[in-house]
PDB file of C-alpha atoms in Angstrom:
ATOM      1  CA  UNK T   1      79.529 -92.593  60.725  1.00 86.00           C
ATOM      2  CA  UNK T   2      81.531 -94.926  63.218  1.00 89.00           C
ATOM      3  CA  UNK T   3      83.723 -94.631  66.130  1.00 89.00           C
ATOM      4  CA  UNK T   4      87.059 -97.069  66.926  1.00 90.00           C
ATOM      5  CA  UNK T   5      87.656 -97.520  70.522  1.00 92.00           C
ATOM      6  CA  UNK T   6      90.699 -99.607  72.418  1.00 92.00           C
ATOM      7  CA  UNK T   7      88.763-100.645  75.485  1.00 93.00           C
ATOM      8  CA  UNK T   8      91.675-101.518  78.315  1.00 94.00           C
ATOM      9  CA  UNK T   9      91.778-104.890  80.740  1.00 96.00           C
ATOM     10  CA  UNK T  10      92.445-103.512  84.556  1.00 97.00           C
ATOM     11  CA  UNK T  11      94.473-105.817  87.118  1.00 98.00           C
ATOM     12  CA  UNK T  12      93.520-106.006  90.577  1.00 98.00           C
ATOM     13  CA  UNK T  13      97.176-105.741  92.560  1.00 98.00           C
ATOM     14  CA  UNK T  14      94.580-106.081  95.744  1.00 98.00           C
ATOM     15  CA  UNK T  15      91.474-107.633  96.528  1.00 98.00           C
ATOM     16  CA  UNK T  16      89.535-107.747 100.188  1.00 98.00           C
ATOM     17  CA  UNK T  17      86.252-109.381 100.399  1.00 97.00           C
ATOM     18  CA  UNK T  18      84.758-106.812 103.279  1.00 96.00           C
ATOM     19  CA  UNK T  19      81.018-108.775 103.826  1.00 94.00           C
ATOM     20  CA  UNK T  20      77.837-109.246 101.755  1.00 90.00           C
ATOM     21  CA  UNK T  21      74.879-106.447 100.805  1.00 85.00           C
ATOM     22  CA  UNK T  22      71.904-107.724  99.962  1.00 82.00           C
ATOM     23  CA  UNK T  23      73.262-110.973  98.094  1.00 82.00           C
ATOM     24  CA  UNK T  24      76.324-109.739  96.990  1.00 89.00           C
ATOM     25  CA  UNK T  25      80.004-109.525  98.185  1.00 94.00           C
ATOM     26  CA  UNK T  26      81.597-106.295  98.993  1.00 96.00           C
ATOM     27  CA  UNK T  27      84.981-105.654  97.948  1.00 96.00           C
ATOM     28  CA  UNK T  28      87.295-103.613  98.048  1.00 98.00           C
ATOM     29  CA  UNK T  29      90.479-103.440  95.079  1.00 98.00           C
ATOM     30  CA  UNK T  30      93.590-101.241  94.232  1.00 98.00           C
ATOM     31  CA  UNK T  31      93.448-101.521  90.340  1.00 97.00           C
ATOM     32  CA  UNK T  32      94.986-100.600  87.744  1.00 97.00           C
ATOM     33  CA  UNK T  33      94.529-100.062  83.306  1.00 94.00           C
ATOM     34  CA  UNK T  34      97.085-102.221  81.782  1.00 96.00           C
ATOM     35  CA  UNK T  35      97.037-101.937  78.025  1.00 93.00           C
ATOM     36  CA  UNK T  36      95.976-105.042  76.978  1.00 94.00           C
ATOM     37  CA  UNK T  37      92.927-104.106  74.603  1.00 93.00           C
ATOM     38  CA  UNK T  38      89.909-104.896  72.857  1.00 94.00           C
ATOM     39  CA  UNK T  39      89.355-103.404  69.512  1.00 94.00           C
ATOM     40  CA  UNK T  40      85.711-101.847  69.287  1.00 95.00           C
ATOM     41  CA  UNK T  41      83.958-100.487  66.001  1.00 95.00           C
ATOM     42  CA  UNK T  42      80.783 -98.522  66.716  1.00 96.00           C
ATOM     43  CA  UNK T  43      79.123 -97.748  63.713  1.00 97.00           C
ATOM     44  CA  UNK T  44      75.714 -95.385  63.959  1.00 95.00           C
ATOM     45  CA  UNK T  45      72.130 -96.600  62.729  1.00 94.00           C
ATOM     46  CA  UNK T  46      69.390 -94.959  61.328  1.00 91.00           C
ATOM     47  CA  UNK T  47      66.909 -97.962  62.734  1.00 94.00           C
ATOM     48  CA  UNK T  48      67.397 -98.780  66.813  1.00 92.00           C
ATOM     49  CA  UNK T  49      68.417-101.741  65.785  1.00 96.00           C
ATOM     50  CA  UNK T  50      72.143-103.322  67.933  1.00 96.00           C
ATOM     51  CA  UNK T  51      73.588-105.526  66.331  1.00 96.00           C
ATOM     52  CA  UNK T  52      76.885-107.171  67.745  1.00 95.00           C
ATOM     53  CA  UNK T  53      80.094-109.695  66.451  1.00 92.00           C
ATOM     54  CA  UNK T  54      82.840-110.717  68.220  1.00 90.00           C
ATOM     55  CA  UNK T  55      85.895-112.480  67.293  1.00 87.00           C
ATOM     56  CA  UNK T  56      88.797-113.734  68.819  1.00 83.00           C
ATOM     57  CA  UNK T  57      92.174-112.474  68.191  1.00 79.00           C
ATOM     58  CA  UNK T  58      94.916-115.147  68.807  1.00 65.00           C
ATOM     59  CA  UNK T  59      94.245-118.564  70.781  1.00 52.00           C
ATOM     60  CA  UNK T  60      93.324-117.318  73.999  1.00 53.00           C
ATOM     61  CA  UNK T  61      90.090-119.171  75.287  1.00 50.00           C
ATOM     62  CA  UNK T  62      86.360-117.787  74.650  1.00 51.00           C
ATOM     63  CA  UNK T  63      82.876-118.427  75.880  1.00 55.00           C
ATOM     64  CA  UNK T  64      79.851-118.368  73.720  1.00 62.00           C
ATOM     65  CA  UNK T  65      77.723-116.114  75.040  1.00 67.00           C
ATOM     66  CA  UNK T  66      74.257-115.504  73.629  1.00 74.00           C
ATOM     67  CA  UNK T  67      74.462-111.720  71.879  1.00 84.00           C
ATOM     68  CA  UNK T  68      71.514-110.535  74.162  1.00 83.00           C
ATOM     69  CA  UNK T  69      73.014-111.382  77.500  1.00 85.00           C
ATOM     70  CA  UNK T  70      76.685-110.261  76.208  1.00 91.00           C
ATOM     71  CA  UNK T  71      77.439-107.057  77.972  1.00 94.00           C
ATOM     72  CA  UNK T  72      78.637-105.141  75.092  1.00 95.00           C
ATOM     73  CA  UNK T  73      75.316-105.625  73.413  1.00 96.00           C
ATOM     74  CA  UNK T  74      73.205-104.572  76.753  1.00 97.00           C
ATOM     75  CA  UNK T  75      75.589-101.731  76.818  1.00 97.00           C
ATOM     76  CA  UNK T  76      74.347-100.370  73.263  1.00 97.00           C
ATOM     77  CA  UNK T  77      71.262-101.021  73.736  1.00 97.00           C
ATOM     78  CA  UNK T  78      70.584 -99.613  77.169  1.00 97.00           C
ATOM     79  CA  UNK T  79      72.269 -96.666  76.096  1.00 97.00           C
ATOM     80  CA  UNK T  80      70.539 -96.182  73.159  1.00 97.00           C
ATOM     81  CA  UNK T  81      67.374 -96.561  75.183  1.00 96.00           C
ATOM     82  CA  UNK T  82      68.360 -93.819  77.557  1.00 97.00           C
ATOM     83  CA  UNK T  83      69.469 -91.138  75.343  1.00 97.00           C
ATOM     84  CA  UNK T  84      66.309 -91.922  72.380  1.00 95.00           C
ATOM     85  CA  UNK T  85      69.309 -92.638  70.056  1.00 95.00           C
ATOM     86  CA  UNK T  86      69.468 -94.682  66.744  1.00 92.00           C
ATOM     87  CA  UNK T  87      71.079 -97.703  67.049  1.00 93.00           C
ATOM     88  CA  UNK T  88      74.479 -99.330  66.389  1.00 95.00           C
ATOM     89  CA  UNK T  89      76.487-102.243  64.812  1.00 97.00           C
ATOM     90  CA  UNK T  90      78.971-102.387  67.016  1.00 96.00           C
ATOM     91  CA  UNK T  91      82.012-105.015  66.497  1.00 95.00           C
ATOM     92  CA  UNK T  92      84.777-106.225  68.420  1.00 94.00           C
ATOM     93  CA  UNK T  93      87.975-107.858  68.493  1.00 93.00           C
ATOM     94  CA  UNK T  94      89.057-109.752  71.509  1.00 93.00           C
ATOM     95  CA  UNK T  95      92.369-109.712  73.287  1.00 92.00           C
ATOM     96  CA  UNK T  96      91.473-109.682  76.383  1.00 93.00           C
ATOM     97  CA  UNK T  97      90.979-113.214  77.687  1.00 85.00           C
ATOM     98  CA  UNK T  98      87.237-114.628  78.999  1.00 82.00           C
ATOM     99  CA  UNK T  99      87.260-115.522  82.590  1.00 83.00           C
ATOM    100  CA  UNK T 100      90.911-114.441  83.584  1.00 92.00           C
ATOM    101  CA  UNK T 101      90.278-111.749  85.551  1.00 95.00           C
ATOM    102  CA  UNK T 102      90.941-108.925  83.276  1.00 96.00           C
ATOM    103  CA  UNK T 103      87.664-106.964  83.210  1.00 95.00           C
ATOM    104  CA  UNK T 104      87.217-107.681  79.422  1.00 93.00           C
ATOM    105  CA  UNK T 105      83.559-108.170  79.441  1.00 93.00           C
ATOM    106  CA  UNK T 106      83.532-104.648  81.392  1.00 95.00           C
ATOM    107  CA  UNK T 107      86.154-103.070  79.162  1.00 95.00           C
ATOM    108  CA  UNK T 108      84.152-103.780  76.617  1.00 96.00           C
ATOM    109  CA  UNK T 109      80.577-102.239  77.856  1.00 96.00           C
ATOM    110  CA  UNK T 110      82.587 -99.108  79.315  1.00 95.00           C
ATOM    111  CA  UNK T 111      84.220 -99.265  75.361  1.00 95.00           C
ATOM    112  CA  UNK T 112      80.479 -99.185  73.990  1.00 96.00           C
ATOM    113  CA  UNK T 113      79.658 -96.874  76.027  1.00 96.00           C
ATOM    114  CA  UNK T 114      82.437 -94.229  75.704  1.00 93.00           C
ATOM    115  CA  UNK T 115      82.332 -94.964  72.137  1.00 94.00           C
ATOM    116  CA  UNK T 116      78.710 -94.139  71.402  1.00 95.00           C
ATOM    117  CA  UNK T 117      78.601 -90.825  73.849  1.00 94.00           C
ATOM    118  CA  UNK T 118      81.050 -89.639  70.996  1.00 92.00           C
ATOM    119  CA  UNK T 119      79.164 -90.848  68.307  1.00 93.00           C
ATOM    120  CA  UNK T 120      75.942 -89.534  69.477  1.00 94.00           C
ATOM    121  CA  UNK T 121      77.335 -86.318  70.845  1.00 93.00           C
ATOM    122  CA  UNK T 122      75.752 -86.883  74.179  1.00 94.00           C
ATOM    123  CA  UNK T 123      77.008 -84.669  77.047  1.00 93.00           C
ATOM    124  CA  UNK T 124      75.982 -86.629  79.973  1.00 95.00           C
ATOM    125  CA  UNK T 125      78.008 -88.761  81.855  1.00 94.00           C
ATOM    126  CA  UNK T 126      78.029 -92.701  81.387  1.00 95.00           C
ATOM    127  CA  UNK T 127      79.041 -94.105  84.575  1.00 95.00           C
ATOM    128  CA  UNK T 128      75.652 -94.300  86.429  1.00 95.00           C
ATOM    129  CA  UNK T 129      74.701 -96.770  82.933  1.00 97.00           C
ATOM    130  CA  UNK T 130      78.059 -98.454  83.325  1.00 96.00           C
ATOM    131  CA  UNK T 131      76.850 -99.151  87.235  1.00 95.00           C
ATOM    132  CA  UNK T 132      74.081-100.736  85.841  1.00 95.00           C
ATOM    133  CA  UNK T 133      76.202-103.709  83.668  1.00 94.00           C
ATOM    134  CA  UNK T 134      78.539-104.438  85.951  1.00 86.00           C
ATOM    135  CA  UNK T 135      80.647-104.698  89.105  1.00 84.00           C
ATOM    136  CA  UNK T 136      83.524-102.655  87.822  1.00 90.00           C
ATOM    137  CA  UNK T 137      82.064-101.352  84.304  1.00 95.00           C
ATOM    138  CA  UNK T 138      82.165 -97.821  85.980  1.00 95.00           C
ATOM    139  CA  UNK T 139      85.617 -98.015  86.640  1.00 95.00           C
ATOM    140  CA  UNK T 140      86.320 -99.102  83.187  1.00 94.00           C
ATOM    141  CA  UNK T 141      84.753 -95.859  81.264  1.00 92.00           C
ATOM    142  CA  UNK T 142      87.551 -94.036  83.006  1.00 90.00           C
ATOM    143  CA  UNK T 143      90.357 -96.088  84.329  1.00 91.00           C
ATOM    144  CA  UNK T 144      94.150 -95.648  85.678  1.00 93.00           C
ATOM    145  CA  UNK T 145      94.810 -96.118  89.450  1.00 96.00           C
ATOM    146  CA  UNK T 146      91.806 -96.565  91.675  1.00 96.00           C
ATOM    147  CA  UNK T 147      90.992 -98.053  94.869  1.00 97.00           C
ATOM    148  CA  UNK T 148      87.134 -99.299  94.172  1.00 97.00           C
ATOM    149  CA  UNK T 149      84.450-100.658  96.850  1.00 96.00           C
ATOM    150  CA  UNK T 150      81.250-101.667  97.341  1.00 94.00           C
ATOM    151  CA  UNK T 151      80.323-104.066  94.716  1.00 90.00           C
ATOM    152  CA  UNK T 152      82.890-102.139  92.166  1.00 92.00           C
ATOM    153  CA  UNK T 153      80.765 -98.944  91.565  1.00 92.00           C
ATOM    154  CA  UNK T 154      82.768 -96.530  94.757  1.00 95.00           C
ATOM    155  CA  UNK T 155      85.607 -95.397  92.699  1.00 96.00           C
ATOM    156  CA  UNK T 156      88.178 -93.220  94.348  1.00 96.00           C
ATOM    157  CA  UNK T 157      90.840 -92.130  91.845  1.00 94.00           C
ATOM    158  CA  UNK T 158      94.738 -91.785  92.797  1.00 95.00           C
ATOM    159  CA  UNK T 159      96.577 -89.642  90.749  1.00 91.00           C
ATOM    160  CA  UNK T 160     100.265 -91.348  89.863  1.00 92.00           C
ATOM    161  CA  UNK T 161     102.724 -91.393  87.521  1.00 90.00           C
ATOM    162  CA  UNK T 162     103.909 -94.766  88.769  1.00 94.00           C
ATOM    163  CA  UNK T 163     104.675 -96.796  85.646  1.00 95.00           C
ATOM    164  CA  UNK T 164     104.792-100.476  86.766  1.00 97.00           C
ATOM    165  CA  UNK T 165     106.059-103.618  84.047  1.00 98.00           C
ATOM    166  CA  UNK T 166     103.921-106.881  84.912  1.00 98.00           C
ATOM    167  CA  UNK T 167     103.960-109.987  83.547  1.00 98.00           C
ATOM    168  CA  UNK T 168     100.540-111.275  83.048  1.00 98.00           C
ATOM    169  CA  UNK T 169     100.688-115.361  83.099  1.00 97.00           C
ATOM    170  CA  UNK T 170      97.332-116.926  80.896  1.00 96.00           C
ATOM    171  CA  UNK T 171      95.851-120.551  82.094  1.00 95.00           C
ATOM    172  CA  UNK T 172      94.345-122.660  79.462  1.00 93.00           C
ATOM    173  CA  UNK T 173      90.767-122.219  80.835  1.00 92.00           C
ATOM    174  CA  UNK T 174      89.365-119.533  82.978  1.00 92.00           C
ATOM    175  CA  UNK T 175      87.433-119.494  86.380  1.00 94.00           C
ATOM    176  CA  UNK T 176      83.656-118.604  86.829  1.00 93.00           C
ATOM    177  CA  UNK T 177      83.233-115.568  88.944  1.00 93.00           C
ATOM    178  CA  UNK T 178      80.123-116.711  90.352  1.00 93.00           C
ATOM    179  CA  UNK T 179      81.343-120.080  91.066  1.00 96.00           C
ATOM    180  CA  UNK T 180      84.673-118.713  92.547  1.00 96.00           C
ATOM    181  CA  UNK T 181      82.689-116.478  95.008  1.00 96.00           C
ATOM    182  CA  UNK T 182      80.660-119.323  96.453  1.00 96.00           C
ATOM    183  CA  UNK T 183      83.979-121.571  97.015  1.00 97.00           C
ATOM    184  CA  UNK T 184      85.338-118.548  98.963  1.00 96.00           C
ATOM    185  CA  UNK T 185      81.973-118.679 101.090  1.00 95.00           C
ATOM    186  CA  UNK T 186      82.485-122.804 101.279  1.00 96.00           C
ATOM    187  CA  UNK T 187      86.225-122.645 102.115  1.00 96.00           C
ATOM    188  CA  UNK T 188      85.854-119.892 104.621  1.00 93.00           C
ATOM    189  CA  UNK T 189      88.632-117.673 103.113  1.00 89.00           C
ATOM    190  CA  UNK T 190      90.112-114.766 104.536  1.00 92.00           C
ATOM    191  CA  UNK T 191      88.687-111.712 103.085  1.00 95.00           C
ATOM    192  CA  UNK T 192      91.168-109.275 104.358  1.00 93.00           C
ATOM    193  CA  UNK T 193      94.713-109.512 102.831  1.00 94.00           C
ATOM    194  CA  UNK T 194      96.059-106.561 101.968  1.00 96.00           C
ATOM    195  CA  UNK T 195      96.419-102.818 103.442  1.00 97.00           C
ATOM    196  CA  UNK T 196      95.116-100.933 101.204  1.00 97.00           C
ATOM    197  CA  UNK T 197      95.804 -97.392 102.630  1.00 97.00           C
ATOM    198  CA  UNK T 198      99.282 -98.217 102.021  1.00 98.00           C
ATOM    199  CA  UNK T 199      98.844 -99.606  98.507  1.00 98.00           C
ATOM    200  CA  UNK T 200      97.391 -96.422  97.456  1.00 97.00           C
ATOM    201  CA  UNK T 201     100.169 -94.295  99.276  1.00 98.00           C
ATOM    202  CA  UNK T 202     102.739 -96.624  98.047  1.00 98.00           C
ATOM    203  CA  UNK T 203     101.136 -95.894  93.727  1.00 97.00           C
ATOM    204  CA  UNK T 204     100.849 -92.691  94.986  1.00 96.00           C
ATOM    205  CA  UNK T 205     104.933 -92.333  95.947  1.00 96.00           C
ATOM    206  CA  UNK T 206     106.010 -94.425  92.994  1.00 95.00           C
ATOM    207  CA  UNK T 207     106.934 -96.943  95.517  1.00 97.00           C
ATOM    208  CA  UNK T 208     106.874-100.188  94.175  1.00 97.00           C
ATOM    209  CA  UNK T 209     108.653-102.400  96.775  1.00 97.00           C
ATOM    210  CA  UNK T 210     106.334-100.800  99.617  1.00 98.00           C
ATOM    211  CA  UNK T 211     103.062-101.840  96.589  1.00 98.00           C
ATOM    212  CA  UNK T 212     104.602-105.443  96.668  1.00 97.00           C
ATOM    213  CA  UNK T 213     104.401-106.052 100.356  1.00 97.00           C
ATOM    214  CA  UNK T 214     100.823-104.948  99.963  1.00 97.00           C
ATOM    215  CA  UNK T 215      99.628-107.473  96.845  1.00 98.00           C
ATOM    216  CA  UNK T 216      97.076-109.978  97.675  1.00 97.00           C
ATOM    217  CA  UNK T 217      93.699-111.383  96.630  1.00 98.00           C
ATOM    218  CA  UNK T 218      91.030-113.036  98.938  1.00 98.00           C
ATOM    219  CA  UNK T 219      89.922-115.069  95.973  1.00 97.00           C
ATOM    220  CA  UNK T 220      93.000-116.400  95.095  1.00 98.00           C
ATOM    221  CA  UNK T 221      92.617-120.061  97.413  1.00 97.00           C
ATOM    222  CA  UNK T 222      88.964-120.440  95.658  1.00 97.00           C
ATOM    223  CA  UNK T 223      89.786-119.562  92.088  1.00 97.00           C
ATOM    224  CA  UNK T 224      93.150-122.471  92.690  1.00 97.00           C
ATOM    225  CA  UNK T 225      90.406-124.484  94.296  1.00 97.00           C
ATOM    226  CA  UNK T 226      88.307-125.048  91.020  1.00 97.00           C
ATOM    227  CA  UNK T 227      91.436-124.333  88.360  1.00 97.00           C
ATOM    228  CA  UNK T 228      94.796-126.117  89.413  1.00 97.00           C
ATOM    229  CA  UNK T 229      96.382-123.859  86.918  1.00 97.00           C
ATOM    230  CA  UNK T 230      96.239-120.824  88.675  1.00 97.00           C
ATOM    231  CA  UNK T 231      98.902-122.121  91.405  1.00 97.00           C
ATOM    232  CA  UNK T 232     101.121-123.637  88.916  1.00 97.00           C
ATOM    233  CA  UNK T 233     101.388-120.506  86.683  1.00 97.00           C
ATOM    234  CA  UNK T 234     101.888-118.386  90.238  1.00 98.00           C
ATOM    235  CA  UNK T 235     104.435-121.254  91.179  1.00 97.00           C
ATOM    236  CA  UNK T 236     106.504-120.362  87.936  1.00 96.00           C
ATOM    237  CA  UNK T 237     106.620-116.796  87.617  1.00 97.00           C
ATOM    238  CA  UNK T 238     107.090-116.125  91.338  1.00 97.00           C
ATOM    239  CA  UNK T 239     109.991-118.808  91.137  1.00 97.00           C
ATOM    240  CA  UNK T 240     111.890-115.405  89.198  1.00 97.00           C
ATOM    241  CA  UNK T 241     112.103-113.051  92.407  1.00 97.00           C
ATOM    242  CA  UNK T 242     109.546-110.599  91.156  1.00 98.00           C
ATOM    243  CA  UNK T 243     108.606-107.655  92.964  1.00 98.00           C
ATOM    244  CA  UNK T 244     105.604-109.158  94.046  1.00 97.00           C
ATOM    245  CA  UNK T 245     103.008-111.810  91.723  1.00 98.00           C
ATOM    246  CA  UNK T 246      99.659-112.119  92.550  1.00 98.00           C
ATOM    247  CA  UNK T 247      96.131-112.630  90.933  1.00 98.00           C
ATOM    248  CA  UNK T 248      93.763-110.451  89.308  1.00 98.00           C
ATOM    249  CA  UNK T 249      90.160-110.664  89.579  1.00 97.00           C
ATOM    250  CA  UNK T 250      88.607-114.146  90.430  1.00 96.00           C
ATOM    251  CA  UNK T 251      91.245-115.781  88.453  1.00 92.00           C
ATOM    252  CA  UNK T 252      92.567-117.494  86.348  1.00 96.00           C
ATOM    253  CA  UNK T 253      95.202-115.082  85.080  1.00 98.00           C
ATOM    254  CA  UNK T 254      98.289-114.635  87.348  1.00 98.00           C
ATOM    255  CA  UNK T 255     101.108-111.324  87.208  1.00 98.00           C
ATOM    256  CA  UNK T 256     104.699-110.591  88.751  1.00 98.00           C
ATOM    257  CA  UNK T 257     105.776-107.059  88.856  1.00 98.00           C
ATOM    258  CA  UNK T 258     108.955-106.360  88.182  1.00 98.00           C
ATOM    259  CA  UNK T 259     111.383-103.548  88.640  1.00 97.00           C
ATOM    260  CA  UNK T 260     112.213-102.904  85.261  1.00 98.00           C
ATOM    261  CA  UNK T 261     110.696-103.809  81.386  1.00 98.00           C
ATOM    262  CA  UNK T 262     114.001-105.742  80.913  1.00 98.00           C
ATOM    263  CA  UNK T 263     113.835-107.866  84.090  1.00 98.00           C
ATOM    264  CA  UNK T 264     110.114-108.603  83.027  1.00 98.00           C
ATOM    265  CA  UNK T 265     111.316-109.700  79.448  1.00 98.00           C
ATOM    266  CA  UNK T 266     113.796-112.366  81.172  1.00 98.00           C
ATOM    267  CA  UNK T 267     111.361-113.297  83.356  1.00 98.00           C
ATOM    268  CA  UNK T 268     108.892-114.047  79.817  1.00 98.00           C
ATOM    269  CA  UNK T 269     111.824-115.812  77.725  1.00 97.00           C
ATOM    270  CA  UNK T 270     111.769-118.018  81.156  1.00 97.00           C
ATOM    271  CA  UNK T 271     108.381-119.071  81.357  1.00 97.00           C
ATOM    272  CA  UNK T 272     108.130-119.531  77.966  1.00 95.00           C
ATOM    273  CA  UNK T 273     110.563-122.515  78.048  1.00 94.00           C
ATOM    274  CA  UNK T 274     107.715-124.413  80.084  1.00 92.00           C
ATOM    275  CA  UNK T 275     104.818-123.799  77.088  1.00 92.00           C
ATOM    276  CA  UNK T 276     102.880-121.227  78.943  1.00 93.00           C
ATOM    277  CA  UNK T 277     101.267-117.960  77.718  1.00 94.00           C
ATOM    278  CA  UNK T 278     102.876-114.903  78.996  1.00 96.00           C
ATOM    279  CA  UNK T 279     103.451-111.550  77.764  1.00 96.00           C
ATOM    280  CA  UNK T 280     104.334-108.173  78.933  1.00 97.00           C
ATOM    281  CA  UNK T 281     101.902-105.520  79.743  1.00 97.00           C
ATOM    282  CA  UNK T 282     102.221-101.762  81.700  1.00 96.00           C
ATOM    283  CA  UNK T 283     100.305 -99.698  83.827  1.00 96.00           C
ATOM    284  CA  UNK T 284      98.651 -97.183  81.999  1.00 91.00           C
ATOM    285  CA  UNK T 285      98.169 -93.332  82.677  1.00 78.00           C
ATOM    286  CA  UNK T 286      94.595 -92.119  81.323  1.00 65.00           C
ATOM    287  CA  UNK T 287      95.616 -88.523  81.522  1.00 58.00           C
ATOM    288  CA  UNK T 288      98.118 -89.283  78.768  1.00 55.00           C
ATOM    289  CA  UNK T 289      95.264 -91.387  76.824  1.00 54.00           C
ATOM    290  CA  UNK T 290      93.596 -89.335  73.639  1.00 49.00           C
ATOM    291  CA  UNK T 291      90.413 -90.631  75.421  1.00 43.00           C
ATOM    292  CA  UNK T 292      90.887 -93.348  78.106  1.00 42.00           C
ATOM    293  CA  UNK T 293      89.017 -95.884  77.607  1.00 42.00           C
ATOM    294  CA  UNK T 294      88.864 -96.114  74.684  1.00 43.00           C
ATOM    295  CA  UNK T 295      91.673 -94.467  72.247  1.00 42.00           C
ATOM    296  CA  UNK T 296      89.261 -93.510  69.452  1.00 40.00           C
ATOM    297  CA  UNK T 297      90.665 -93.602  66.244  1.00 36.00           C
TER     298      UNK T 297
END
């Protein structure tokens, strides 16, 4: 008995730093699913044993991470813990690039999660054990527009059929949240960049010219700070008159939205030229998902 989940990579199209609770930064984000995906295989245990591999699909830069602090793995296990469940071998294949800002270790607990409430047949729902493994892992189990706060676990949904074509741009190397938060503190950034009232109404009116005077990320000066790709890639694609380009997460991956799928093609076949890894990704609607998260197969 097994379970195949797509687990989705979000983009933050705003990011305010709004202070610090006990230790930790407050934030608060307009994001969005985008379907970039990692492939997840649950497969059910008669032992409690987890067991966990991971692969790389493509080039795209990894991390090794030892299996017991990977948050896939503490997602099985904790909710196998929780619900007195057997175990699982759970396996994934990465898209979604390490440290660029993407959400995949998240995607991939919310994916473990979602995955194994199916498998299981449990009723209850898996946020409050997504809380627990991460700053947007919530989020994740559900997706589509949202504006989160707090340290990721506030989620207030906005319903939307805005479709919007991005370009995401990949550096060669990614940026360590942790580290990226304490060059924000050393720099003295500005935490407060975008309006996000107006980001939300502007998803919410399919208003994508009013979203782009909106886009902004407080983390953007420390994540260039400590990778010098991040401005260079943001150079290049906003060098094509997108909508609007930002960053997503603490860096290092860089987007332009664009007004149509063709526009965003160009802009690819352009950046391209200069040996940089781009591709084309879209917003995604949950409601239209099988099972957001996590398309089960």
């Amino acid at each position: 008995m097994k379970k195949n989940v797509k687990a989705y990579a979000k983009i933050n199209l705003t990011l305010n730093i709004t202070g610090r609770n006990d230790g930790f930064h407050d934030i608060e984000s307009l994001v969005t699913t985008v379907d970039i995906y990692d492939t997840i295989t649950v497969s059910a245990r008669r032992d409690d044993k987890i067991t966990l591999e991971m692969r790389m699909a493509g080039k795209r830069f990894a991390e090794d991470i030892p299996v017991e602090r990977n948050n896939a793995y503490k997602a099985a296990k904790l909710f196998a813990e929780t619900f007195k469940t057997g175990g699982a071998d759970v396996k994934i294949v990465k898209r979604i690039p390490l440290a660029g800002g993407l959400g995949g270790s998240s995607a991939d607990a919310a994916g473990v999660l979602n995955a194994m409430k199916i498998l299981y047949g449990v009723s209850e729902d898996v946020k409050p054990l997504a809380d627990m493994l991460g700053s947007d892992t919530g989020y994740m189990t559900s997706g589509g527009f949202a504006l989160i706060s707090g340290r990721g676990e506030r989620v207030e949904k906005i319903e939307s059929e805005t479709k919007l074509h991005l370009v995401t741009v990949y550096a060669n190397s990614g940026v360590n949240t942790a580290e990226c938060y304490k060059k924000f503190d050393e720099l003295g950034a500005e935490g407060l960049l975008s309006d996000n009232v107006a980001a939300a109404e502007a998803v919410k009116n399919g208003d994508i010219n009013a979203l782009g005077k909106c886009v902004g990320n407080a983390l953007y000066l420390p994540a260039a700070a400590l990778n010098e790709e991040v401005e260079k890639n943001l150079g290049e694609i906003k060098s094509l008159s997108p909508v609007a380009c930002g960053m997503t997460g603490s860096g290092s991956t860089v987007f332009g939205i664009f007004e149509t799928e063709e526009l965003a093609r160009w802009a690819i076949d352009k950046i391209k030229k200069h040996d940089v890894e781009c591709e084309y990704v879209r917003s995604l609607n949950p409601q239209k998902l099988k099972f957001f998260g996590l398309l089960g197969g």
